[in-house]
Each structure stands twice: as structure tokens, then as C-alpha cells.
PDB file of C-alpha atoms in Angstrom:
ATOM      1  CA  MET A1281      83.749 266.614 119.614  1.00 45.00           C
ATOM      2  CA  SER A1282      83.605 263.886 117.206  1.00 46.00           C
ATOM      3  CA  GLN A1283      87.246 263.741 116.921  1.00 48.00           C
ATOM      4  CA  SER A1284      87.991 263.612 120.495  1.00 47.00           C
ATOM      5  CA  SER A1285      85.460 260.762 121.032  1.00 47.00           C
ATOM      6  CA  SER A1286      87.133 258.757 118.120  1.00 47.00           C
ATOM      7  CA  GLU A1287      90.537 259.200 119.754  1.00 47.00           C
ATOM      8  CA  SER A1288      89.186 258.078 123.130  1.00 47.00           C
ATOM      9  CA  LEU A1289      87.568 254.881 121.436  1.00 46.00           C
ATOM     10  CA  GLU A1290      90.676 253.919 119.658  1.00 50.00           C
ATOM     11  CA  PRO A1291      92.702 252.214 122.495  1.00 48.00           C
ATOM     12  CA  ASP A1292      89.639 250.208 123.565  1.00 52.00           C
ATOM     13  CA  THR A1293      88.894 248.974 120.085  1.00 50.00           C
ATOM     14  CA  GLU A1294      92.648 248.027 119.817  1.00 49.00           C
ATOM     15  CA  GLU A1295      92.422 245.803 123.158  1.00 51.00           C
ATOM     16  CA  ARG A1296      89.304 244.188 121.788  1.00 55.00           C
ATOM     17  CA  ALA A1297      90.679 243.482 118.430  1.00 58.00           C
ATOM     18  CA  LYS A1298      93.927 241.953 119.958  1.00 63.00           C
ATOM     19  CA  PRO A1299      94.202 238.239 119.105  1.00 71.00           C
ATOM     20  CA  ARG A1300      94.182 235.386 121.448  1.00 74.00           C
ATOM     21  CA  TRP A1301      97.667 234.293 120.472  1.00 73.00           C
ATOM     22  CA  ALA A1302      99.066 237.582 121.535  1.00 73.00           C
ATOM     23  CA  GLU A1303      97.487 237.424 124.864  1.00 76.00           C
ATOM     24  CA  ARG A1304      99.099 234.036 125.529  1.00 75.00           C
ATOM     25  CA  LEU A1305     102.341 235.302 124.384  1.00 73.00           C
ATOM     26  CA  GLN A1306     102.352 238.015 126.808  1.00 76.00           C
ATOM     27  CA  LYS A1307     101.279 235.851 129.495  1.00 75.00           C
ATOM     28  CA  PHE A1308     104.143 233.400 128.792  1.00 72.00           C
ATOM     29  CA  ASN A1309     106.669 236.185 128.603  1.00 72.00           C
ATOM     30  CA  ARG A1310     105.567 237.269 132.085  1.00 71.00           C
ATOM     31  CA  ASN A1311     105.770 233.937 133.663  1.00 68.00           C
ATOM     32  CA  GLY A1312     109.396 233.640 131.895  1.00 59.00           C
ATOM     33  CA  ALA A1313     110.439 236.812 133.316  1.00 51.00           C
ATOM     34  CA  SER A1314     109.276 236.048 136.819  1.00 51.00           C
ATOM     35  CA  LYS A1315     111.035 232.635 136.810  1.00 49.00           C
ATOM     36  CA  ASN A1316     114.235 234.331 135.436  1.00 49.00           C
ATOM     37  CA  GLU A1317     114.172 236.725 138.342  1.00 50.00           C
ATOM     38  CA  GLU A1318     114.638 233.655 140.835  1.00 53.00           C
ATOM     39  CA  ALA A1319     118.022 232.511 142.087  1.00 55.00           C
ATOM     40  CA  PRO A1320     119.550 229.794 140.298  1.00 60.00           C
ATOM     41  CA  ALA A1321     119.583 226.427 142.235  1.00 64.00           C
ATOM     42  CA  SER A1322     122.682 225.465 143.907  1.00 73.00           C
ATOM     43  CA  ASP A1323     124.524 222.122 143.468  1.00 74.00           C
ATOM     44  CA  ASP A1324     123.260 220.733 146.649  1.00 77.00           C
ATOM     45  CA  ASP A1325     119.793 221.670 145.904  1.00 76.00           C
ATOM     46  CA  LEU A1326     120.120 219.857 142.294  1.00 76.00           C
ATOM     47  CA  LEU A1327     121.603 216.914 144.092  1.00 75.00           C
ATOM     48  CA  THR A1328     118.835 216.703 146.402  1.00 75.00           C
ATOM     49  CA  GLU A1329     116.273 217.060 143.688  1.00 74.00           C
ATOM     50  CA  TYR A1330     117.764 214.220 141.723  1.00 72.00           C
ATOM     51  CA  TYR A1331     118.042 211.931 144.701  1.00 71.00           C
ATOM     52  CA  LYS A1332     114.481 212.347 145.317  1.00 69.00           C
ATOM     53  CA  LYS A1333     113.528 211.804 141.811  1.00 68.00           C
ATOM     54  CA  PHE A1334     115.609 208.507 141.278  1.00 65.00           C
ATOM     55  CA  LYS A1335     114.544 207.294 144.778  1.00 62.00           C
ATOM     56  CA  GLY A1336     110.936 207.039 143.929  1.00 57.00           C
ATOM     57  CA  GLU A1337     108.829 203.917 144.151  1.00 50.00           C
ATOM     58  CA  ALA A1338     109.723 202.742 140.392  1.00 50.00           C
ATOM     59  CA  CYS A1339     113.370 202.191 141.469  1.00 54.00           C
ATOM     60  CA  VAL A1340     112.311 200.427 144.835  1.00 54.00           C
ATOM     61  CA  ASP A1341     110.184 198.024 142.959  1.00 56.00           C
ATOM     62  CA  GLN A1342     113.021 197.326 140.563  1.00 59.00           C
ATOM     63  CA  TYR A1343     115.450 196.541 143.177  1.00 61.00           C
ATOM     64  CA  ARG A1344     112.938 194.364 145.001  1.00 64.00           C
ATOM     65  CA  SER A1345     112.804 192.387 141.555  1.00 70.00           C
ATOM     66  CA  ILE A1346     116.462 191.286 141.517  1.00 73.00           C
ATOM     67  CA  PRO A1347     116.595 187.775 142.858  1.00 74.00           C
ATOM     68  CA  LYS A1348     118.733 187.010 145.798  1.00 76.00           C
ATOM     69  CA  PHE A1349     121.820 185.466 144.970  1.00 77.00           C
ATOM     70  CA  TYR A1350     123.807 185.336 148.198  1.00 77.00           C
ATOM     71  CA  THR A1351     122.793 183.719 151.601  1.00 78.00           C
ATOM     72  CA  LYS A1352     125.156 183.927 154.563  1.00 82.00           C
ATOM     73  CA  PRO A1353     126.240 180.512 155.989  1.00 81.00           C
ATOM     74  CA  PRO A1354     124.337 179.391 159.212  1.00 83.00           C
ATOM     75  CA  LYS A1355     126.336 179.958 162.560  1.00 84.00           C
ATOM     76  CA  ASP A1356     128.129 177.287 164.124  1.00 79.00           C
ATOM     77  CA  ASP A1357     125.644 176.908 167.254  1.00 85.00           C
ATOM     78  CA  ASP A1358     122.808 176.527 164.679  1.00 86.00           C
ATOM     79  CA  VAL A1359     122.764 172.672 164.575  1.00 88.00           C
ATOM     80  CA  LEU A1360     119.523 172.398 162.584  1.00 90.00           C
ATOM     81  CA  GLN A1361     120.517 174.882 159.859  1.00 87.00           C
ATOM     82  CA  GLN A1362     123.917 173.476 159.467  1.00 86.00           C
ATOM     83  CA  LYS A1363     122.472 169.802 159.079  1.00 88.00           C
ATOM     84  CA  LEU A1364     120.231 171.017 156.489  1.00 88.00           C
ATOM     85  CA  ARG A1365     122.956 172.803 154.653  1.00 86.00           C
ATOM     86  CA  GLU A1366     125.011 169.655 154.836  1.00 86.00           C
ATOM     87  CA  ASP A1367     122.193 167.452 153.708  1.00 89.00           C
ATOM     88  CA  ALA A1368     121.395 169.827 151.059  1.00 89.00           C
ATOM     89  CA  ARG A1369     125.124 170.026 149.703  1.00 88.00           C
ATOM     90  CA  ALA A1370     125.339 166.185 149.635  1.00 89.00           C
ATOM     91  CA  ALA A1371     122.069 165.836 147.502  1.00 92.00           C
ATOM     92  CA  PHE A1372     123.282 168.368 145.044  1.00 92.00           C
ATOM     93  CA  LEU A1373     126.756 166.846 144.484  1.00 92.00           C
ATOM     94  CA  GLN A1374     125.273 163.484 144.411  1.00 92.00           C
ATOM     95  CA  ARG A1375     123.007 164.769 141.467  1.00 93.00           C
ATOM     96  CA  ARG A1376     125.839 166.371 139.660  1.00 91.00           C
ATOM     97  CA  SER A1377     127.967 163.066 139.975  1.00 92.00           C
ATOM     98  CA  SER A1378     125.032 161.125 138.519  1.00 91.00           C
ATOM     99  CA  GLU A1379     125.147 163.389 135.484  1.00 90.00           C
ATOM    100  CA  LEU A1380     128.669 162.492 134.592  1.00 91.00           C
ATOM    101  CA  MET A1381     129.683 159.709 132.085  1.00 90.00           C
ATOM    102  CA  ASP A1382     130.958 156.456 133.883  1.00 89.00           C
ATOM    103  CA  ASN A1383     133.355 153.807 132.534  1.00 90.00           C
ATOM    104  CA  ASP A1384     130.918 152.056 130.434  1.00 90.00           C
ATOM    105  CA  GLU A1385     129.693 155.134 128.514  1.00 90.00           C
ATOM    106  CA  LEU A1386     133.274 156.196 127.907  1.00 91.00           C
ATOM    107  CA  GLN A1387     134.215 152.646 126.505  1.00 92.00           C
ATOM    108  CA  LYS A1388     131.169 152.788 124.376  1.00 92.00           C
ATOM    109  CA  LEU A1389     132.068 156.387 123.153  1.00 91.00           C
ATOM    110  CA  TRP A1390     135.573 155.079 122.229  1.00 92.00           C
ATOM    111  CA  SER A1391     133.938 152.032 120.315  1.00 92.00           C
ATOM    112  CA  ILE A1392     131.664 154.717 118.228  1.00 91.00           C
ATOM    113  CA  LEU A1393     134.832 157.065 117.515  1.00 90.00           C
ATOM    114  CA  GLU A1394     136.889 153.953 116.188  1.00 88.00           C
ATOM    115  CA  GLU A1395     133.845 152.953 114.049  1.00 89.00           C
ATOM    116  CA  LYS A1396     132.835 156.503 112.634  1.00 86.00           C
ATOM    117  CA  HIS A1397     136.338 157.965 111.962  1.00 86.00           C
ATOM    118  CA  THR A1398     136.878 159.596 108.743  1.00 87.00           C
ATOM    119  CA  PRO A1399     139.445 158.236 106.329  1.00 86.00           C
ATOM    120  CA  PRO A1400     142.431 158.733 105.139  1.00 84.00           C
ATOM    121  CA  GLU A1401     144.182 158.285 108.485  1.00 81.00           C
ATOM    122  CA  ALA A1402     146.929 160.646 109.439  1.00 79.00           C
ATOM    123  CA  GLY A1403     149.648 158.174 109.796  1.00 80.00           C
ATOM    124  CA  ASP A1404     148.798 155.889 112.399  1.00 83.00           C
ATOM    125  CA  GLU A1405     146.223 158.412 113.971  1.00 87.00           C
ATOM    126  CA  GLN A1406     142.306 158.224 113.320  1.00 90.00           C
ATOM    127  CA  MET A1407     140.732 161.403 112.250  1.00 92.00           C
ATOM    128  CA  ILE A1408     137.101 162.728 112.201  1.00 92.00           C
ATOM    129  CA  SER A1409     135.606 165.352 110.070  1.00 92.00           C
ATOM    130  CA  PHE A1410     133.057 168.016 111.306  1.00 93.00           C
ATOM    131  CA  SER A1411     130.061 166.539 109.530  1.00 92.00           C
ATOM    132  CA  ASP A1412     130.939 162.994 110.816  1.00 91.00           C
ATOM    133  CA  PHE A1413     131.697 164.858 114.382  1.00 92.00           C
ATOM    134  CA  MET A1414     128.242 166.124 114.416  1.00 91.00           C
ATOM    135  CA  LYS A1415     126.587 162.898 113.453  1.00 90.00           C
ATOM    136  CA  LEU A1416     127.849 161.261 116.672  1.00 90.00           C
ATOM    137  CA  GLN A1417     125.378 163.254 118.642  1.00 85.00           C
ATOM    138  CA  GLU A1418     122.644 161.085 117.368  1.00 86.00           C
ATOM    139  CA  GLN A1419     124.375 157.785 118.630  1.00 88.00           C
ATOM    140  CA  VAL A1420     125.806 158.779 121.976  1.00 88.00           C
ATOM    141  CA  SER A1421     123.882 159.433 125.487  1.00 85.00           C
ATOM    142  CA  ASP A1422     122.765 162.630 126.652  1.00 86.00           C
ATOM    143  CA  LYS A1423     125.655 162.746 129.013  1.00 88.00           C
ATOM    144  CA  CYS A1424     128.101 162.541 126.311  1.00 90.00           C
ATOM    145  CA  ARG A1425     126.280 165.123 123.891  1.00 89.00           C
ATOM    146  CA  SER A1426     127.430 167.931 125.656  1.00 87.00           C
ATOM    147  CA  PHE A1427     130.821 167.523 124.757  1.00 90.00           C
ATOM    148  CA  LEU A1428     130.332 167.204 121.163  1.00 91.00           C
ATOM    149  CA  THR A1429     129.789 170.780 120.179  1.00 91.00           C
ATOM    150  CA  ALA A1430     131.299 172.951 117.605  1.00 92.00           C
ATOM    151  CA  THR A1431     133.226 174.851 120.027  1.00 93.00           C
ATOM    152  CA  VAL A1432     134.827 171.657 121.132  1.00 93.00           C
ATOM    153  CA  PHE A1433     135.734 170.857 117.623  1.00 94.00           C
ATOM    154  CA  ALA A1434     137.296 174.232 117.144  1.00 93.00           C
ATOM    155  CA  LYS A1435     139.538 173.921 120.115  1.00 92.00           C
ATOM    156  CA  LEU A1436     140.924 170.626 118.963  1.00 93.00           C
ATOM    157  CA  LEU A1437     141.268 171.605 115.286  1.00 92.00           C
ATOM    158  CA  ARG A1438     145.089 171.660 114.254  1.00 87.00           C
ATOM    159  CA  ASP A1439     146.693 171.757 110.835  1.00 85.00           C
ATOM    160  CA  ASP A1440     144.961 168.770 109.169  1.00 86.00           C
ATOM    161  CA  PRO A1441     144.654 169.630 105.337  1.00 88.00           C
ATOM    162  CA  PHE A1442     140.946 168.133 105.593  1.00 89.00           C
ATOM    163  CA  GLY A1443     139.801 170.076 108.364  1.00 90.00           C
ATOM    164  CA  ARG A1444     139.725 167.210 110.760  1.00 93.00           C
ATOM    165  CA  ILE A1445     140.667 166.349 114.373  1.00 93.00           C
ATOM    166  CA  SER A1446     142.176 163.450 116.145  1.00 92.00           C
ATOM    167  CA  VAL A1447     139.874 160.942 117.454  1.00 93.00           C
ATOM    168  CA  THR A1448     142.527 160.234 120.340  1.00 93.00           C
ATOM    169  CA  GLN A1449     142.745 163.849 121.157  1.00 93.00           C
ATOM    170  CA  LEU A1450     139.019 164.187 121.364  1.00 94.00           C
ATOM    171  CA  PHE A1451     138.638 160.946 123.634  1.00 94.00           C
ATOM    172  CA  SER A1452     141.369 162.296 125.801  1.00 94.00           C
ATOM    173  CA  TYR A1453     139.683 165.667 125.983  1.00 94.00           C
ATOM    174  CA  ILE A1454     136.623 164.206 127.100  1.00 94.00           C
ATOM    175  CA  MET A1455     138.114 161.958 129.578  1.00 93.00           C
ATOM    176  CA  ARG A1456     139.898 164.873 130.910  1.00 93.00           C
ATOM    177  CA  LYS A1457     136.823 167.089 131.492  1.00 93.00           C
ATOM    178  CA  VAL A1458     134.972 164.097 133.144  1.00 93.00           C
ATOM    179  CA  TRP A1459     137.984 163.459 135.506  1.00 92.00           C
ATOM    180  CA  LEU A1460     137.938 166.991 136.553  1.00 92.00           C
ATOM    181  CA  GLN A1461     134.532 167.188 137.246  1.00 93.00           C
ATOM    182  CA  GLN A1462     134.611 163.922 139.237  1.00 93.00           C
ATOM    183  CA  THR A1463     137.544 165.351 141.184  1.00 93.00           C
ATOM    184  CA  ARG A1464     135.867 168.586 141.594  1.00 94.00           C
ATOM    185  CA  ILE A1465     132.871 166.878 143.133  1.00 94.00           C
ATOM    186  CA  GLY A1466     135.166 164.590 145.417  1.00 93.00           C
ATOM    187  CA  LEU A1467     137.007 167.816 146.821  1.00 94.00           C
ATOM    188  CA  SER A1468     133.725 169.518 147.328  1.00 94.00           C
ATOM    189  CA  LEU A1469     132.445 166.664 149.687  1.00 91.00           C
ATOM    190  CA  PHE A1470     135.333 167.762 152.118  1.00 92.00           C
ATOM    191  CA  ASP A1471     134.381 171.410 151.858  1.00 90.00           C
ATOM    192  CA  VAL A1472     132.550 171.703 155.215  1.00 80.00           C
ATOM    193  CA  GLN A1473     131.265 175.501 154.646  1.00 80.00           C
ATOM    194  CA  GLY A1474     130.503 174.870 151.110  1.00 84.00           C
ATOM    195  CA  LEU A1475     132.503 178.117 150.102  1.00 87.00           C
ATOM    196  CA  GLY A1476     134.580 176.774 147.542  1.00 91.00           C
ATOM    197  CA  TYR A1477     137.795 176.310 149.558  1.00 93.00           C
ATOM    198  CA  LEU A1478     139.539 173.835 151.682  1.00 95.00           C
ATOM    199  CA  LYS A1479     141.155 174.264 154.978  1.00 94.00           C
ATOM    200  CA  GLU A1480     144.186 172.143 156.044  1.00 94.00           C
ATOM    201  CA  SER A1481     142.088 169.905 158.088  1.00 94.00           C
ATOM    202  CA  ASP A1482     139.787 169.220 155.277  1.00 94.00           C
ATOM    203  CA  LEU A1483     142.699 168.503 152.684  1.00 95.00           C
ATOM    204  CA  GLU A1484     144.019 166.279 155.287  1.00 95.00           C
ATOM    205  CA  ASN A1485     140.903 164.219 155.418  1.00 95.00           C
ATOM    206  CA  TYR A1486     140.735 163.970 151.597  1.00 95.00           C
ATOM    207  CA  ILE A1487     144.300 162.784 151.247  1.00 95.00           C
ATOM    208  CA  LEU A1488     143.889 160.314 154.520  1.00 95.00           C
ATOM    209  CA  GLU A1489     140.845 158.699 152.567  1.00 94.00           C
ATOM    210  CA  LEU A1490     142.473 158.655 149.145  1.00 94.00           C
ATOM    211  CA  ILE A1491     145.455 156.731 150.423  1.00 94.00           C
ATOM    212  CA  PRO A1492     143.871 153.246 150.371  1.00 93.00           C
ATOM    213  CA  THR A1493     142.917 153.844 146.835  1.00 93.00           C
ATOM    214  CA  LEU A1494     146.577 154.472 145.543  1.00 93.00           C
ATOM    215  CA  PRO A1495     148.179 151.009 144.967  1.00 93.00           C
ATOM    216  CA  GLN A1496     151.814 152.434 145.179  1.00 92.00           C
ATOM    217  CA  LEU A1497     151.143 153.564 148.728  1.00 92.00           C
ATOM    218  CA  ASN A1498     150.279 150.041 149.940  1.00 91.00           C
ATOM    219  CA  CYS A1499     153.823 149.361 151.353  1.00 90.00           C
ATOM    220  CA  LEU A1500     153.213 152.313 153.880  1.00 91.00           C
ATOM    221  CA  GLU A1501     152.173 151.323 157.341  1.00 91.00           C
ATOM    222  CA  GLU A1502     149.271 153.029 158.905  1.00 91.00           C
ATOM    223  CA  SER A1503     151.258 154.441 161.779  1.00 91.00           C
ATOM    224  CA  PHE A1504     153.093 156.414 158.950  1.00 93.00           C
ATOM    225  CA  TYR A1505     149.905 157.825 157.374  1.00 94.00           C
ATOM    226  CA  SER A1506     149.899 160.963 159.633  1.00 93.00           C
ATOM    227  CA  PHE A1507     153.293 161.947 158.559  1.00 93.00           C
ATOM    228  CA  TYR A1508     152.703 161.267 154.945  1.00 95.00           C
ATOM    229  CA  VAL A1509     149.479 163.364 155.021  1.00 95.00           C
ATOM    230  CA  CYS A1510     151.394 166.160 156.798  1.00 93.00           C
ATOM    231  CA  THR A1511     153.980 166.065 153.867  1.00 92.00           C
ATOM    232  CA  ALA A1512     151.624 165.992 151.004  1.00 94.00           C
ATOM    233  CA  VAL A1513     149.339 168.671 152.496  1.00 95.00           C
ATOM    234  CA  ARG A1514     152.309 171.097 153.278  1.00 93.00           C
ATOM    235  CA  LYS A1515     153.354 171.204 149.678  1.00 94.00           C
ATOM    236  CA  PHE A1516     149.849 172.175 148.677  1.00 96.00           C
ATOM    237  CA  PHE A1517     149.654 174.951 151.175  1.00 96.00           C
ATOM    238  CA  PHE A1518     153.224 176.203 150.504  1.00 95.00           C
ATOM    239  CA  PHE A1519     152.579 176.676 146.997  1.00 95.00           C
ATOM    240  CA  LEU A1520     149.080 177.491 146.520  1.00 95.00           C
ATOM    241  CA  ASP A1521     148.550 179.583 149.864  1.00 95.00           C
ATOM    242  CA  PRO A1522     151.362 182.085 149.775  1.00 92.00           C
ATOM    243  CA  MET A1523     149.493 184.707 151.810  1.00 93.00           C
ATOM    244  CA  ARG A1524     149.102 182.009 154.599  1.00 93.00           C
ATOM    245  CA  THR A1525     145.354 182.516 154.915  1.00 94.00           C
ATOM    246  CA  GLY A1526     144.860 178.760 155.983  1.00 93.00           C
ATOM    247  CA  ARG A1527     142.704 177.844 153.112  1.00 94.00           C
ATOM    248  CA  ILE A1528     143.072 176.856 149.412  1.00 95.00           C
ATOM    249  CA  LYS A1529     140.419 177.210 146.611  1.00 95.00           C
ATOM    250  CA  ILE A1530     139.334 174.108 145.221  1.00 95.00           C
ATOM    251  CA  GLN A1531     139.685 175.745 141.780  1.00 94.00           C
ATOM    252  CA  ASP A1532     143.451 176.291 142.341  1.00 95.00           C
ATOM    253  CA  ILE A1533     143.793 172.805 143.383  1.00 95.00           C
ATOM    254  CA  LEU A1534     142.439 171.547 140.337  1.00 94.00           C
ATOM    255  CA  ALA A1535     144.530 173.902 138.153  1.00 92.00           C
ATOM    256  CA  CYS A1536     147.786 172.943 139.530  1.00 90.00           C
ATOM    257  CA  GLY A1537     149.489 169.712 138.676  1.00 87.00           C
ATOM    258  CA  PHE A1538     150.069 168.495 142.329  1.00 93.00           C
ATOM    259  CA  LEU A1539     146.747 166.350 142.124  1.00 91.00           C
ATOM    260  CA  ASP A1540     147.767 164.882 138.850  1.00 91.00           C
ATOM    261  CA  ASP A1541     151.103 163.746 140.653  1.00 92.00           C
ATOM    262  CA  LEU A1542     148.946 162.348 143.535  1.00 93.00           C
ATOM    263  CA  LEU A1543     146.382 160.459 141.604  1.00 90.00           C
ATOM    264  CA  GLU A1544     149.190 159.108 139.250  1.00 91.00           C
ATOM    265  CA  LEU A1545     149.915 156.621 142.075  1.00 93.00           C
ATOM    266  CA  ARG A1546     146.926 154.734 141.197  1.00 91.00           C
ATOM    267  CA  ASP A1547     149.123 153.159 138.316  1.00 90.00           C
ATOM    268  CA  GLU A1548     150.303 149.810 139.428  1.00 87.00           C
ATOM    269  CA  GLU A1549     153.018 149.607 136.808  1.00 87.00           C
ATOM    270  CA  LEU A1550     154.576 153.158 137.879  1.00 87.00           C
ATOM    271  CA  SER A1551     158.336 153.011 137.090  1.00 88.00           C
ATOM    272  CA  LYS A1552     160.896 153.368 139.864  1.00 87.00           C
ATOM    273  CA  GLU A1553     162.489 156.445 138.124  1.00 88.00           C
ATOM    274  CA  THR A1554     158.903 158.107 137.906  1.00 89.00           C
ATOM    275  CA  GLN A1555     158.297 157.388 141.534  1.00 88.00           C
ATOM    276  CA  GLU A1556     161.568 158.903 142.727  1.00 87.00           C
ATOM    277  CA  ASN A1557     160.441 162.060 141.019  1.00 90.00           C
ATOM    278  CA  ASN A1558     156.960 162.334 142.355  1.00 92.00           C
ATOM    279  CA  TRP A1559     156.958 164.034 145.593  1.00 91.00           C
ATOM    280  CA  PHE A1560     153.810 161.928 146.720  1.00 94.00           C
ATOM    281  CA  SER A1561     155.266 158.555 146.234  1.00 93.00           C
ATOM    282  CA  ALA A1562     156.334 156.312 149.065  1.00 92.00           C
ATOM    283  CA  PRO A1563     160.195 156.554 148.309  1.00 91.00           C
ATOM    284  CA  SER A1564     159.905 160.281 148.338  1.00 91.00           C
ATOM    285  CA  ALA A1565     157.927 160.202 151.614  1.00 90.00           C
ATOM    286  CA  LEU A1566     160.173 157.948 153.172  1.00 90.00           C
ATOM    287  CA  LYS A1567     163.224 160.060 151.921  1.00 89.00           C
ATOM    288  CA  VAL A1568     161.810 163.184 153.675  1.00 87.00           C
ATOM    289  CA  TYR A1569     161.000 161.125 156.779  1.00 86.00           C
ATOM    290  CA  GLY A1570     164.647 160.060 157.046  1.00 86.00           C
ATOM    291  CA  LYS A1571     166.072 163.400 156.779  1.00 82.00           C
ATOM    292  CA  HIS A1572     163.715 164.792 159.223  1.00 73.00           C
ATOM    293  CA  ARG A1573     164.681 162.045 161.793  1.00 73.00           C
ATOM    294  CA  THR A1574     168.475 162.783 161.203  1.00 68.00           C
ATOM    295  CA  GLN A1575     167.780 166.574 161.952  1.00 62.00           C
ATOM    296  CA  LEU A1576     166.070 165.840 165.140  1.00 54.00           C
ATOM    297  CA  PRO A1577     168.465 166.290 168.272  1.00 58.00           C
TER     298      PRO A1577
END
């Protein structure tokens, strides 16, 4: 009797004596088994799950924090927006133009470079070391200080045994940069839409207003201006618009040498040989005009 009662009590005592960690382990195994019995998710289900996950409010807020970097130009019939855009661009270009060095500042810079050069001279050419180059920042204007950087010095560094650069090359580099910026602003004034390119009519207006500033074209009559402008514009578009899109990027106009040849006509002492080799000179334009007349029926 006592033996049977003791045997019947053994399972109950074992269950009561079972530690808590064992119960948790059994529960975990039961849950894991039930999950493993479920069918695996398909690729479409996973894609939907990830899409919903990454399309949360956090992502939406992140997209909203990105600043707007493009605005569509106004329509042609929106006169008020067109006028506002035109005035805003003109004010912007005027501000950029005021940030450039003028002739007086360039002349002052040249005087400082001649005074602060580093001896000895390399033949007949004055040189300047890096230490003296950096000291120039204390003596020049804020407009010029942006050109006196270590990067510019490294660009102009050649084979000088003392690690110096040419004063003449430095001044020519700064003048070239200023000229490119001035020319870009001048071309941008004729960019009606403000998208960085010129149409054929825009470039025609630019060259037409440029003619009175070129002394080598003073011999041309005003009645000949239309043919001259057409001849000049055709060369730009023939080489810079091979796909015949009807427009040219301002950056491409600055990168090619055509504008240099055109503005070379500002030199009043330009030789006759140079004028004959320049497509934009008056003799070249008259020669093209003469060939054009002889080919007409």
C-alpha cells in the first residue's frame, strides 16, 4: 500500500520540482515548432514586406528634408513670371560682375607682383616663391585673394630649381580667369531662358552688339552687318552643334577658340596676315561675301 502510493506520487513531485528555465525552454521549443510548420514566405511576400517597411514615415520625412534644386521655367504666356525671372537673373549677373576684378585692380596687382618677386631672376623672367606668394594675400583685395591659393601655385609650378613660379604666368592666369568670367556673364545676358545655352537668335544678338566694340570691323558698313553676323554664327553652330539641336552651351562657346579669334579684333594694331587667317575679320567676311555673290545665278 505504501509502495503504490509512493509510486503514484513520484510524477507529481517531479513536475513540481521542475525548474523554471526548463518550462521556458519547453515553451520556446513548442513555439518554434509551430513556426517551422508554417509555409515559407514567397519572394513577392518578402518584397511587399520590405517595401512597406522602407516606405515608412521616417523615409517620407527624410525625402521632405531634401531641398528643392530644380524649378521649371515659367510658361511663355505667363508674363509676370517671365519678367520676374528676367529681373532676378539680371540682378544675379550684375552682382557676379561686381565681384570681378577691374582694370585698376589688375594694374595694382601687377605692380605688387613686380615689387615682391623672389630673386634671382630666371633669365629675363621674374619669379616668386611660395612663401612670398602667400604673403601677397595680405596686400591684395578680396577679389584677387581667391586666385592666390596653394592650388593655383601648384598648377603653375614648373621646373624651377628653387620651387618658384613665373610672375608673368601668374598674372596671365589671373587675367585669363577674369576674362572668362566676364565673357560668361556677357553671354549669359543673352540667355533668354536662363538654362545655360544660346539659341541662334541669341548668339546673333550677342555678335551684333559686339561689332561696335571691335576696331578692326569699323570699315564695315551697317548694311553689311546682317551678312557678317550670319557668317560668324554659322561657324559656331557648324562646329559646336553637330546634332543640329539649334542651341549651343555657353560652356562650349567658352571652351572653343572661336570667341578668342572674334575678340582678337579689338586689337587696333592687328597685322594684315593675322586678319587674313582670322575667320571673323573684315577681309575674311568680304572674301566669303564675294564668293557667295559669284555663285548666285
